[in-house]
Amino acid sequence: MRPLDPLGASGAPAQSDLNLLRTFLAVYRSGSFTAAAQLLGLSQPTVTTQIRSLERQTRRELFERLPRGVAPTAVADELAARVAAPLDALAEATGHGPRERSRAEPVHLAGPAELLSTRALPALAPLVTEGVRLRVTMGLTDPLLDELRAGRHDLVIATTRPRGRTLSAVPLTDEEFVLVAAPAWADRVARRPAADGPAALHDIPLITYAEDLPIVRRYWRHVFGRRLNCRAAVSVPDLRAVLALVTAGAGYSVLPRYLCAGELASGALVLLDAPEDAPINTGFLVQRPGTSDNPDVTLVRDRLLEAGRTW
């Protein structure tokens, strides 16, 4: 049996009409049923019904329903690539579309919460004021890359280079990791004999990002050349929360320098160690194939790469 072609031999869903395709394109570009309804002058239930009808005809899910808006599937990306130009040309020829293409398609950006919040999103603020629309997802690299391959994101800031050759990845920034604590703990460590080395930290609470101590264990191996044998006093999956706890005097941790640079400069935090060869992790900007037809994706990518040189 031949596999079903969800787009049909003509490049459009079989037996679909232009209204369904116009509605699909409006949802694809706006990122939600509600926004598409406003663009088309329809009710939101009508838009929902039309998209469901199109999904029945294609026998494929076109959009993943999210708490806020929708995310296109890979099938939706393929369909949009086929029908967008003809529908735009038809709308302009009949006087039902703007002569200049509006910025209706948001850029779907994903990455670590800390780097997005403190570096990436502030760097993109000028683009937002110029009309670029962003849909931002925060999370861990591996799940985000899987979602990128599935078509849910346009760009992902990854903490590791993606495996395989299907995704385009370029270095974005280097993170230097530092061992820090509040001044009171630093004074206590300084009073211990130098020969104690990292053992001087054993009776100080350890604040970490995850229960398996990924960042701290890497620091111990790289700097001290030994395994870390201790348990976290607090584990919280947000480095900003780790920073807040350490600054408040709860204990010590290993953090990216960019995240705690202000606290180090003000004296709220102190370096407990200053190795000549500090651990460094390279972050990558990964782009989903097939996004080059959206000029705003290129704008966001280029702006992030430019800003990353100063992070």
Short mmCIF file of C-alpha atoms in Angstrom, two decimals:
data_model
loop_
_atom_site.label_atom_id
_atom_site.label_comp_id
_atom_site.label_asym_id
_atom_site.label_seq_id
_atom_site.Cartn_x
_atom_site.Cartn_y
_atom_site.Cartn_z
CA MET A 1 0.00 0.00 0.00
CA ARG A 2 1.32 3.45 -0.89
CA PRO A 3 1.93 5.76 2.10
CA LEU A 4 -0.55 8.57 2.47
CA ASP A 5 0.63 11.90 1.10
CA PRO A 6 -0.94 14.40 3.53
CA LEU A 7 -0.52 17.23 1.04
CA GLY A 8 -1.87 15.48 -2.01
CA ALA A 9 -0.30 15.23 -5.42
CA SER A 10 -1.19 18.84 -6.26
CA GLY A 11 0.68 20.24 -3.29
CA ALA A 12 -2.52 21.01 -1.32
CA PRO A 13 -4.78 18.81 0.82
CA ALA A 14 -7.22 16.80 -1.26
CA GLN A 15 -10.71 18.33 -1.54
CA SER A 16 -9.82 21.31 0.61
CA ASP A 17 -10.99 24.80 -0.28
CA LEU A 18 -9.18 28.10 -0.17
CA ASN A 19 -10.92 29.20 3.03
CA LEU A 20 -9.42 26.30 4.97
CA LEU A 21 -5.97 27.07 3.58
CA ARG A 22 -6.29 30.79 4.35
CA THR A 23 -7.31 29.96 7.91
CA PHE A 24 -4.43 27.48 8.24
CA LEU A 25 -1.91 30.08 7.05
CA ALA A 26 -3.28 32.71 9.45
CA VAL A 27 -2.91 30.31 12.40
CA TYR A 28 0.55 29.25 11.24
CA ARG A 29 1.75 32.84 11.01
CA SER A 30 0.07 34.23 14.12
CA GLY A 31 0.75 31.34 16.47
CA SER A 32 -2.77 31.02 17.89
CA PHE A 33 -6.37 30.39 16.91
CA THR A 34 -7.48 33.58 18.66
CA ALA A 35 -4.99 35.81 16.82
CA ALA A 36 -5.88 34.17 13.51
CA ALA A 37 -9.57 34.79 14.15
CA GLN A 38 -8.87 38.49 14.68
CA LEU A 39 -6.83 38.68 11.48
CA LEU A 40 -9.55 36.95 9.44
CA GLY A 41 -12.59 38.56 11.04
CA LEU A 42 -13.90 35.17 12.16
CA SER A 43 -14.91 33.74 15.50
CA GLN A 44 -12.39 31.62 17.35
CA PRO A 45 -14.69 28.53 17.26
CA THR A 46 -14.94 28.89 13.47
CA VAL A 47 -11.16 28.92 13.15
CA THR A 48 -10.91 25.86 15.41
CA THR A 49 -13.51 24.01 13.35
CA GLN A 50 -11.76 24.81 10.08
CA ILE A 51 -8.38 23.64 11.34
CA ARG A 52 -9.92 20.40 12.60
CA SER A 53 -11.52 19.90 9.20
CA LEU A 54 -8.19 20.40 7.48
CA GLU A 55 -6.50 17.97 9.89
CA ARG A 56 -9.16 15.36 9.09
CA GLN A 57 -8.51 15.81 5.38
CA THR A 58 -4.74 15.56 5.74
CA ARG A 59 -5.04 12.81 8.38
CA ARG A 60 -2.20 14.55 10.20
CA GLU A 61 -1.97 16.86 13.21
CA LEU A 62 -1.05 20.35 11.97
CA PHE A 63 -0.68 22.14 15.30
CA GLU A 64 0.21 21.14 18.82
CA ARG A 65 -2.22 22.81 21.20
CA LEU A 66 -0.27 24.65 23.93
CA PRO A 67 -1.45 26.45 27.09
CA ARG A 68 -0.92 29.68 25.15
CA GLY A 69 -1.33 29.40 21.40
CA VAL A 70 -0.20 26.59 19.14
CA ALA A 71 3.05 25.22 17.70
CA PRO A 72 3.22 24.00 14.09
CA THR A 73 4.15 20.39 13.42
CA ALA A 74 6.56 19.36 10.68
CA VAL A 75 3.54 18.63 8.44
CA ALA A 76 2.34 22.21 8.98
CA ASP A 77 5.78 23.55 8.07
CA GLU A 78 5.69 21.60 4.80
CA LEU A 79 2.15 22.69 3.99
CA ALA A 80 2.92 26.34 4.73
CA ALA A 81 5.97 26.20 2.48
CA ARG A 82 3.78 24.99 -0.39
CA VAL A 83 0.76 27.26 -0.05
CA ALA A 84 2.03 30.54 1.43
CA ALA A 85 3.34 32.13 -1.77
CA PRO A 86 0.31 31.21 -3.95
CA LEU A 87 -2.17 32.38 -1.32
CA ASP A 88 -0.30 35.66 -0.76
CA ALA A 89 -0.16 36.27 -4.51
CA LEU A 90 -3.87 35.51 -4.86
CA ALA A 91 -4.76 37.82 -1.95
CA GLU A 92 -2.76 40.67 -3.44
CA ALA A 93 -4.14 40.13 -6.94
CA THR A 94 -7.72 40.24 -5.67
CA GLY A 95 -7.10 43.20 -3.38
CA HIS A 96 -7.62 41.22 -0.19
CA GLY A 97 -4.07 41.31 1.11
CA PRO A 98 -1.45 43.89 2.05
CA ARG A 99 1.11 44.78 -0.58
CA GLU A 100 3.87 44.48 1.99
CA ARG A 101 4.00 41.24 3.91
CA SER A 102 3.22 41.87 7.54
CA ARG A 103 5.22 40.29 10.34
CA ALA A 104 2.67 37.69 11.28
CA GLU A 105 4.99 34.72 11.84
CA PRO A 106 6.58 34.70 15.30
CA VAL A 107 10.08 33.34 15.82
CA HIS A 108 10.07 30.32 18.13
CA LEU A 109 13.18 30.50 20.33
CA ALA A 110 14.15 28.02 23.06
CA GLY A 111 17.04 27.48 25.46
CA PRO A 112 18.17 27.47 29.09
CA ALA A 113 16.08 29.72 31.31
CA GLU A 114 19.07 31.49 32.82
CA LEU A 115 20.85 32.38 29.58
CA LEU A 116 17.62 33.40 27.88
CA SER A 117 16.53 35.61 30.77
CA THR A 118 19.82 37.35 31.50
CA ARG A 119 21.49 37.50 28.09
CA ALA A 120 19.52 36.44 25.02
CA LEU A 121 16.17 38.15 25.53
CA PRO A 122 17.64 41.53 26.59
CA ALA A 123 19.81 41.41 23.46
CA LEU A 124 16.69 40.88 21.33
CA ALA A 125 14.75 43.79 22.83
CA PRO A 126 15.60 46.17 19.93
CA LEU A 127 14.18 43.68 17.43
CA VAL A 128 10.95 43.43 19.42
CA THR A 129 10.51 47.19 19.26
CA GLU A 130 10.92 46.93 15.48
CA GLY A 131 8.08 44.41 15.17
CA VAL A 132 9.74 41.00 15.52
CA ARG A 133 7.48 38.62 17.43
CA LEU A 134 8.96 35.95 19.73
CA ARG A 135 7.60 32.78 21.27
CA VAL A 136 10.04 31.61 23.94
CA THR A 137 10.35 28.16 25.53
CA MET A 138 12.72 27.39 28.40
CA GLY A 139 14.08 23.96 29.17
CA LEU A 140 16.89 21.41 28.95
CA THR A 141 18.92 20.98 25.78
CA ASP A 142 18.09 17.39 24.78
CA PRO A 143 14.27 17.74 24.93
CA LEU A 144 14.46 21.13 23.19
CA LEU A 145 16.54 19.69 20.34
CA ASP A 146 14.01 16.86 19.94
CA GLU A 147 11.27 19.48 19.72
CA LEU A 148 13.35 21.45 17.21
CA ARG A 149 13.58 18.39 14.97
CA ALA A 150 9.80 18.00 15.31
CA GLY A 151 9.28 21.55 14.08
CA ARG A 152 8.24 23.23 17.33
CA HIS A 153 11.14 25.72 17.47
CA ASP A 154 13.06 27.77 14.92
CA LEU A 155 16.17 28.36 17.04
CA VAL A 156 17.53 26.62 20.14
CA ILE A 157 20.39 27.76 22.37
CA ALA A 158 21.98 24.43 23.28
CA THR A 159 24.52 23.68 26.00
CA THR A 160 25.98 20.87 23.86
CA ARG A 161 26.56 20.47 20.13
CA PRO A 162 23.72 18.42 18.63
CA ARG A 163 24.61 14.94 17.42
CA GLY A 164 24.36 14.11 13.73
CA ARG A 165 24.44 16.35 10.69
CA THR A 166 20.78 17.20 10.30
CA LEU A 167 20.91 20.38 12.39
CA SER A 168 23.00 23.49 11.77
CA ALA A 169 24.87 24.56 14.93
CA VAL A 170 27.34 27.40 15.40
CA PRO A 171 29.21 28.36 18.59
CA LEU A 172 27.41 31.14 20.44
CA THR A 173 29.23 31.79 23.71
CA ASP A 174 31.60 30.25 26.26
CA GLU A 175 30.51 29.87 29.88
CA GLU A 176 33.24 29.93 32.52
CA PHE A 177 32.30 28.17 35.76
CA VAL A 178 33.39 29.59 39.12
CA LEU A 179 33.31 28.29 42.69
CA VAL A 180 31.60 30.89 44.88
CA ALA A 181 30.15 31.57 48.32
CA ALA A 182 29.11 34.51 50.48
CA PRO A 183 31.97 36.34 52.27
CA ALA A 184 31.28 34.71 55.65
CA TRP A 185 31.80 31.23 54.22
CA ALA A 186 34.84 32.40 52.25
CA ASP A 187 36.45 33.69 55.46
CA ARG A 188 35.81 30.35 57.14
CA VAL A 189 37.43 28.47 54.23
CA ALA A 190 40.41 30.86 54.26
CA ARG A 191 41.14 29.97 57.90
CA ARG A 192 41.53 26.28 57.02
CA PRO A 193 45.01 24.97 56.15
CA ALA A 194 45.84 25.22 52.45
CA ALA A 195 46.66 21.51 52.45
CA ASP A 196 42.98 20.75 53.06
CA GLY A 197 42.17 21.82 49.50
CA PRO A 198 38.56 21.03 48.52
CA ALA A 199 38.10 19.13 51.78
CA ALA A 200 37.74 22.54 53.45
CA LEU A 201 34.28 22.74 51.86
CA HIS A 202 32.93 19.46 53.22
CA ASP A 203 31.15 21.00 56.20
CA ILE A 204 29.61 23.85 54.15
CA PRO A 205 26.16 23.29 52.59
CA LEU A 206 26.27 22.63 48.85
CA ILE A 207 23.59 24.30 46.70
CA THR A 208 23.14 22.67 43.30
CA TYR A 209 21.14 22.71 40.09
CA ALA A 210 20.34 18.98 40.13
CA GLU A 211 20.55 16.05 42.52
CA ASP A 212 23.37 14.39 40.55
CA LEU A 213 25.51 17.57 40.88
CA PRO A 214 26.42 17.85 37.16
CA ILE A 215 28.11 21.26 37.20
CA VAL A 216 29.86 20.81 40.55
CA ARG A 217 31.09 17.31 39.70
CA ARG A 218 32.59 18.62 36.46
CA TYR A 219 34.38 21.40 38.35
CA TRP A 220 35.84 18.90 40.84
CA ARG A 221 37.13 16.62 38.06
CA HIS A 222 38.54 19.46 35.96
CA VAL A 223 40.12 21.58 38.70
CA PHE A 224 40.87 19.20 41.58
CA GLY A 225 41.29 16.00 39.58
CA ARG A 226 39.11 13.97 41.91
CA ARG A 227 35.53 12.81 42.38
CA LEU A 228 33.10 14.81 44.46
CA ASN A 229 31.71 12.76 47.34
CA CYS A 230 28.94 14.73 49.04
CA ARG A 231 25.24 15.38 48.87
CA ALA A 232 23.47 18.62 48.09
CA ALA A 233 21.86 20.56 50.91
CA VAL A 234 19.52 22.15 48.35
CA SER A 235 18.77 21.09 44.79
CA VAL A 236 16.78 23.54 42.65
CA PRO A 237 16.52 23.37 38.82
CA ASP A 238 17.16 27.06 38.17
CA LEU A 239 20.63 28.57 38.46
CA ARG A 240 19.09 31.93 39.32
CA ALA A 241 17.59 30.34 42.44
CA VAL A 242 20.97 28.75 43.24
CA LEU A 243 22.56 32.20 42.92
CA ALA A 244 19.96 33.74 45.23
CA LEU A 245 20.52 31.08 47.89
CA VAL A 246 24.30 31.30 47.77
CA THR A 247 24.20 35.10 47.90
CA ALA A 248 21.90 34.87 50.93
CA GLY A 249 24.52 32.77 52.73
CA ALA A 250 22.98 29.32 52.42
CA GLY A 251 26.22 27.68 51.24
CA TYR A 252 28.48 27.39 48.22
CA SER A 253 28.04 26.39 44.59
CA VAL A 254 29.55 26.43 41.10
CA LEU A 255 27.92 28.93 38.75
CA PRO A 256 28.50 30.43 35.31
CA ARG A 257 30.54 33.61 35.74
CA TYR A 258 28.13 35.65 33.60
CA LEU A 259 25.30 34.84 36.00
CA CYS A 260 27.08 36.01 39.15
CA ALA A 261 29.35 38.74 37.71
CA GLY A 262 27.39 41.51 39.43
CA GLU A 263 27.53 39.81 42.82
CA LEU A 264 31.28 39.18 42.46
CA ALA A 265 31.87 42.81 41.50
CA SER A 266 29.85 44.11 44.48
CA GLY A 267 31.42 41.73 46.98
CA ALA A 268 28.15 39.93 47.70
CA LEU A 269 29.91 36.76 46.52
CA VAL A 270 33.56 35.73 46.70
CA LEU A 271 35.58 33.31 44.61
CA LEU A 272 36.64 30.30 46.68
CA ASP A 273 39.13 29.22 44.04
CA ALA A 274 40.87 30.88 41.09
CA PRO A 275 42.33 28.15 38.86
CA GLU A 276 44.38 29.11 35.83
CA ASP A 277 42.34 26.68 33.74
CA ALA A 278 38.72 27.11 34.77
CA PRO A 279 36.07 24.78 33.33
CA ILE A 280 34.42 26.21 30.22
CA ASN A 281 31.28 25.09 28.42
CA THR A 282 30.47 26.22 24.87
CA GLY A 283 26.88 27.07 24.02
CA PHE A 284 25.61 26.61 20.46
CA LEU A 285 22.90 28.30 18.43
CA VAL A 286 20.99 25.62 16.53
CA GLN A 287 18.64 26.42 13.63
CA ARG A 288 15.90 24.18 12.31
CA PRO A 289 16.11 23.44 8.59
CA GLY A 290 13.46 25.16 6.50
CA THR A 291 13.27 28.41 8.48
CA SER A 292 15.20 30.55 5.97
CA ASP A 293 11.96 31.74 4.36
CA ASN A 294 11.15 33.72 7.53
CA PRO A 295 13.44 36.78 7.52
CA ASP A 296 12.80 37.40 11.22
CA VAL A 297 14.48 34.08 12.10
CA THR A 298 17.59 35.37 10.33
CA LEU A 299 17.37 38.67 12.20
CA VAL A 300 17.13 36.92 15.57
CA ARG A 301 19.94 34.49 14.73
CA ASP A 302 22.30 37.24 13.57
CA ARG A 303 21.54 39.42 16.58
CA LEU A 304 22.20 36.56 19.01
CA LEU A 305 25.49 35.68 17.32
CA GLU A 306 26.58 39.32 17.44
CA ALA A 307 25.62 39.69 21.10
CA GLY A 308 27.19 36.35 22.02
CA ARG A 309 30.63 37.69 21.22
CA THR A 310 30.34 40.05 24.19
CA TRP A 311 28.83 37.65 26.74
#
